């Protein structure tokens, strides 16, 4: 694979670290900013909203720039945001810094996915995407625990400052390793928006959103679920998080290879495996060993989903793939918020801690059905076009 992909993976690693590190250092941030834990929690919400609005906002102002320059600009914004967070003197400043850091999140993955597929060549596009996203999954295994430990032991400011240093390294990597566009193909907002009139694009976004809503409905409450039903202690919880991260990384790489061989079957396999794993968790959670193993399998299945969904939406968008590819990240963050809300509502209504995983399985199956609908629509549309031709 081209070395430029490692520069993209480093940027993805930094983005993953800064997104989830806040969850690990939240009490320290609340204490430092003199706010309550729930108030500090809005910093997580602010980041998620920044991701959702950042993709269309940055695409709208990026029409004159080459994709390499877009990647550089977004990574500079990311880096400045992290250094600003580290230097924040008040809650409002920190919130603004978190939103600023989040703005390039979705657009970076969207532009990066398009660049990665161009670098890899035909037949290796999904593997290139999976390699870039490996930075995001590895961040959950290494970056987030390290930032959490450092932030709680020394200073949460130092954690964000070091993530800012990672951003500088990613900027340097993009400058040195990512080639300039051979032909200047500017991102045109009107064409990018027109891609969303294609049912295949909208259906693929829905596939990813429903699939990951199932994951977040379960994973958002993994700590109280394992504690109360599996009897897991601190070590067991740490093992569960590590297994989820390792499974996600392995699934992401495997999903890239599967998607390059057969894109639609890879999508079906990924969503089907995810639905089965989430349903099994409701049975396996009552024993610590089987619960931990199943958490790893859920991570594996969730990783399988990423490359085929990302590649499928790039292909469905045709000549204007940037905003569509970036919107996948917006969909994932909507899934994060919606899945967590659904899981919390079920637990609050008295259905117990197994209810979120069963609901998650239903959401993953919904994604699988939508993938089938999308495939069916494309076949019918192709036949219709053939008859007209």
Tab-separated table of N, CA and C in Angstrom, residues 27 38 87 133 313 364 372:
chain	number	residue	atom	x	y	z
A	27	UNK	N	-14.214	13.576	34.548
A	27	UNK	CA	-14.204	14.090	35.926
A	27	UNK	C	-13.113	15.125	36.159
A	38	UNK	N	-22.468	16.395	34.587
A	38	UNK	CA	-23.393	16.533	33.454
A	38	UNK	C	-23.063	17.727	32.554
A	87	UNK	N	-5.285	24.864	26.281
A	87	UNK	CA	-5.030	26.185	26.872
A	87	UNK	C	-6.292	26.857	27.401
A	133	UNK	N	-8.815	3.832	8.191
A	133	UNK	CA	-9.673	3.737	9.366
A	133	UNK	C	-9.038	2.918	10.485
A	313	UNK	N	-20.779	3.985	-0.657
A	313	UNK	CA	-21.336	5.325	-0.829
A	313	UNK	C	-20.485	6.143	-1.792
A	364	UNK	N	-29.572	-3.472	13.608
A	364	UNK	CA	-28.638	-4.022	12.623
A	364	UNK	C	-29.383	-4.777	11.527
A	372	UNK	N	-30.429	-4.663	1.338
A	372	UNK	CA	-31.099	-5.468	0.322
A	372	UNK	C	-31.999	-4.630	-0.559
